[in-house]
XYZ file of C-alpha atoms in Angstrom:
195
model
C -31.546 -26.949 -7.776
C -30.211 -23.971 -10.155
C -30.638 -24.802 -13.691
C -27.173 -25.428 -15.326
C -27.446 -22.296 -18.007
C -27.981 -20.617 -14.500
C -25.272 -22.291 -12.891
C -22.507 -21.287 -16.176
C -23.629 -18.039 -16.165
C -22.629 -17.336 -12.228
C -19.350 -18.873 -12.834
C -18.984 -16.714 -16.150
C -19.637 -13.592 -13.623
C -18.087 -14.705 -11.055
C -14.532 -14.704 -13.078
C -15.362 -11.674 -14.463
C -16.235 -10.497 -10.819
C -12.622 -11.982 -10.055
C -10.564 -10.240 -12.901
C -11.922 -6.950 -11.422
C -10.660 -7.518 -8.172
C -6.776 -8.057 -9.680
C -7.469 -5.066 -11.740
C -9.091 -2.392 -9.517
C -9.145 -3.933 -6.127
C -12.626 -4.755 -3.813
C -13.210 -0.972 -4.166
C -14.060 -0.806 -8.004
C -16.336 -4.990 -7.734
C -19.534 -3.059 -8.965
C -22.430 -4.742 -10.767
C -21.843 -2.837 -13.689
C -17.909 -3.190 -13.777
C -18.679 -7.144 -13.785
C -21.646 -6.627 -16.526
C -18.512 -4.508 -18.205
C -15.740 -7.650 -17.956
C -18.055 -10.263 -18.936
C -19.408 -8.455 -21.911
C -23.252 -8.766 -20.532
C -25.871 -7.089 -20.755
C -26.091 -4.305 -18.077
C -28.134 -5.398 -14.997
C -26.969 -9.399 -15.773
C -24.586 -9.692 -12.733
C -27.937 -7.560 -10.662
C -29.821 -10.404 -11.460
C -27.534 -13.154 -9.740
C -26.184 -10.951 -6.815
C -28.727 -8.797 -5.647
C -26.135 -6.708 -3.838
C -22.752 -5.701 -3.881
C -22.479 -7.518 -0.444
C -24.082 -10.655 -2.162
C -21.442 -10.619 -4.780
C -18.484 -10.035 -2.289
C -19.602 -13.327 -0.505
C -20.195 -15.321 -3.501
C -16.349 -14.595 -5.037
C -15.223 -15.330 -1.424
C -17.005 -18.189 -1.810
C -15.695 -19.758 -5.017
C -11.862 -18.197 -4.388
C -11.504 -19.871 -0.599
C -13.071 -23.424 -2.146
C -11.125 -23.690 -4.605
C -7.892 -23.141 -3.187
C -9.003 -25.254 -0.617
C -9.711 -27.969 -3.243
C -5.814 -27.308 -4.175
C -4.768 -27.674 -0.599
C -7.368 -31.323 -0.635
C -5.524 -32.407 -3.625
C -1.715 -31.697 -2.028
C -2.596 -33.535 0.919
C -3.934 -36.424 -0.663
C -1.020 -36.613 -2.539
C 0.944 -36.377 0.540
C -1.431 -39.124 2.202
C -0.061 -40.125 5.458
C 3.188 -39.596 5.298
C 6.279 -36.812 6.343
C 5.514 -33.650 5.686
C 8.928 -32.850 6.025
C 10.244 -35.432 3.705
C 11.783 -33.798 0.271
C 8.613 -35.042 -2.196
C 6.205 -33.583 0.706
C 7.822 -30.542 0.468
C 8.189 -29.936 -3.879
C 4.040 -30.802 -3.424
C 3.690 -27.498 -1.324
C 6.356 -25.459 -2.371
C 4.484 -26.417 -6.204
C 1.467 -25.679 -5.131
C 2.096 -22.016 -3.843
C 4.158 -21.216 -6.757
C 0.971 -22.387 -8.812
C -0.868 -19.804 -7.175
C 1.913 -17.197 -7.346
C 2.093 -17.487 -10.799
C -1.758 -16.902 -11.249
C -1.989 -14.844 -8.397
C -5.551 -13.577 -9.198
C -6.772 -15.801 -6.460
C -4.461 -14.905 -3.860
C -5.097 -11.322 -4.340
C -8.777 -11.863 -4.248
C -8.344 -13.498 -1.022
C -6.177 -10.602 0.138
C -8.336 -8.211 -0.569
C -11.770 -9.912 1.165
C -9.837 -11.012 4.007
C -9.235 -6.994 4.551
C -12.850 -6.622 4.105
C -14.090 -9.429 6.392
C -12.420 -7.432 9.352
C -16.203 -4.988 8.400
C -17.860 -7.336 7.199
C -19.149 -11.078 9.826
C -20.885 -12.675 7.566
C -17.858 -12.131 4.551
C -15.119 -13.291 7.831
C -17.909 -16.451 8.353
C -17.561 -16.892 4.861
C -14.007 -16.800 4.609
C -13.225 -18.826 8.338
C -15.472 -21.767 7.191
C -13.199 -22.663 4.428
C -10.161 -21.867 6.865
C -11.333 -24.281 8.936
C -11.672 -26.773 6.205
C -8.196 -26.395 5.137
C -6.683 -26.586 8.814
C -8.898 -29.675 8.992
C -6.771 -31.415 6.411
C -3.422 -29.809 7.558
C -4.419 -31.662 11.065
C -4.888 -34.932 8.716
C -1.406 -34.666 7.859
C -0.232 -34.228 11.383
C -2.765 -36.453 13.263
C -1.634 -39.356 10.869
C 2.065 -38.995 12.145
C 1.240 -39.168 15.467
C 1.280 -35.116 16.496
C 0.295 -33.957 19.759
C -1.865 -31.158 19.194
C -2.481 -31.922 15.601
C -5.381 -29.072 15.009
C -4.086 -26.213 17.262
C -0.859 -26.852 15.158
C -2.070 -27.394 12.006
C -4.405 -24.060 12.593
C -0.514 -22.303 13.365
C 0.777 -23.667 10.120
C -2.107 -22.535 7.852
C -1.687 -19.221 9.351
C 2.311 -19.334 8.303
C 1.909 -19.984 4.936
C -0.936 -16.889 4.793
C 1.922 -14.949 5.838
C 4.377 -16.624 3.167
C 2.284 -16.532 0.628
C 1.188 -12.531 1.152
C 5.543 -11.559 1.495
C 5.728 -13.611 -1.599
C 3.171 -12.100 -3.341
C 4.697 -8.988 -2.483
C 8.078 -9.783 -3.302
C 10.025 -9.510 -6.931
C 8.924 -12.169 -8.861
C 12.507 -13.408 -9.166
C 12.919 -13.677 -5.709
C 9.534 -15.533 -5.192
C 10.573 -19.610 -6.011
C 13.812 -19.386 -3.527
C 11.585 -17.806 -0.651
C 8.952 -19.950 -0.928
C 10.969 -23.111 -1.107
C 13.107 -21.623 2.282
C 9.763 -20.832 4.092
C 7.935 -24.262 3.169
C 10.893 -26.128 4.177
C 11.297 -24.080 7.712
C 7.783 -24.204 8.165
C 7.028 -28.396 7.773
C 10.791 -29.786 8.863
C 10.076 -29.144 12.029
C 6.514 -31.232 12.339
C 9.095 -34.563 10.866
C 9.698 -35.893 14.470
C 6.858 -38.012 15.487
C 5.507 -35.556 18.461
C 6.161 -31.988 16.336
C-alpha cells in the first residue's frame, strides 16, 4: 500500500504532469518539464514514473477517472429517470460546460487519445474507463426500459466525445448555446420508452 507522503506527492506531479500537457501538448510531458512545474527537485517525477511511457499512462489514468467520477455523479443525480426530461438535460449540459471551462482535462484526454492510436497499453488504459462510463450511460437507459441499452449508450458516449472536442474548439462564446443544442439532440431522442 503506497505510503500517503508517497501517494500526495504523485498527485502533486501528476497536476504538474497535467498543466504541461495544456501548455506544450504530449510532445513537451518530459520528466524534467514536470520536475520544472512542480518546483521539485530534478529527477523527483524519475523516481515515480520510471518512463515517459509510465507517466503518459498514469495522467491517462487519473484524467479518464476522474471525469468518469463526474459522469458517476451526473447519473446518480439523474437516477432512474428521463434523460430527456429538462432537469436531466441542465445536469449534462452543466457538467460539460464544467469541463469546458477548465478544459485542462479535456485537452489532456485529447491529446492521449491521439497517442493511444501508437500506443495499446495507453488505448487499454484509456478504453477501460470508456467502458466504465458507457456502463453507467447504459444504467440510464436500461432503467427506462431501452432496447439495446449498452450498444446505445456506447453510441451516445461517443457523441458527446465529438461535442465536447467541436466545443472545445469552438469560440468560447459560442460554446454554452452548442452544447445545450447538442445535449438536447443527443438525449431527446432516448425519452420514448424503447429509444
Amino acid at each position: 500500500m503506497p505510503r500517503p507522503v508517497a501517494t500526495e506527492r504523485r498527485s502533486v506531479l501528476l497536476d504538474a504532469a497535467l498543466d504541461v500537457v495544456v501548455q506544450q501538448g504530449l510532445r513537451g510531458l518530459t520528466h524534467r518539464a514536470v520536475d520544472r512545474e512542480a518546483a521539485v527537485a530534478e529527477g523527483t517525477t524519475s523516481a515515480y514514473f520510471r518512463t515517459r511511457r509510465a507517466l503518459h499512462h498514469a495522467l491517462a489514468e487519473r484524467v479518464t477517472h476522474r471525469l468518469a467520477d463526474d459522469v458517476d455523479e451526473v447519473v446518480g443525480d439523474i437516477g432512474d429517470g428521463d434523460p430527456g426530461r429538462p432537469e436531466a438535460l441542465a445536469c449534462v449540459v452543466d457538467l460539460f460546460t464544467g469541463w469546458l471551462d477548465e478544459s485542462p482535462l479535456l485537452q489532456a484526454k485529447v491529446e492521449l487519445t491521439l497517442e493511444s492510436t501508437r500506443d495499446a497499453d495507453l488505448a487499454a488504459v484509456l478504453a477501460r474507463e470508456r467502458e466504465r462510463v458507457v456502463g453507467l450511460v447504459a444504467s440510464v437507459l436500461e432503467a427506462r426500459g431501452s432496447s439495446e441499452a449498452r450498444p446505445r449508450a456506447s453510441v451516445v458516449v461517443a457523441a458527446f466525445d465529438g461535442i465536447l472536442l467541436a466545443a472545445l474548439t469552438s469560440a468560447p462564446e459560442e460554446r454554452d448555446g452548442f452544447v445545450a443544442d447538442a445535449v438536447r439532440l443527443t438525449l431527446q431522442p432516448l425519452s420514448r420508452k424503447d429509444g
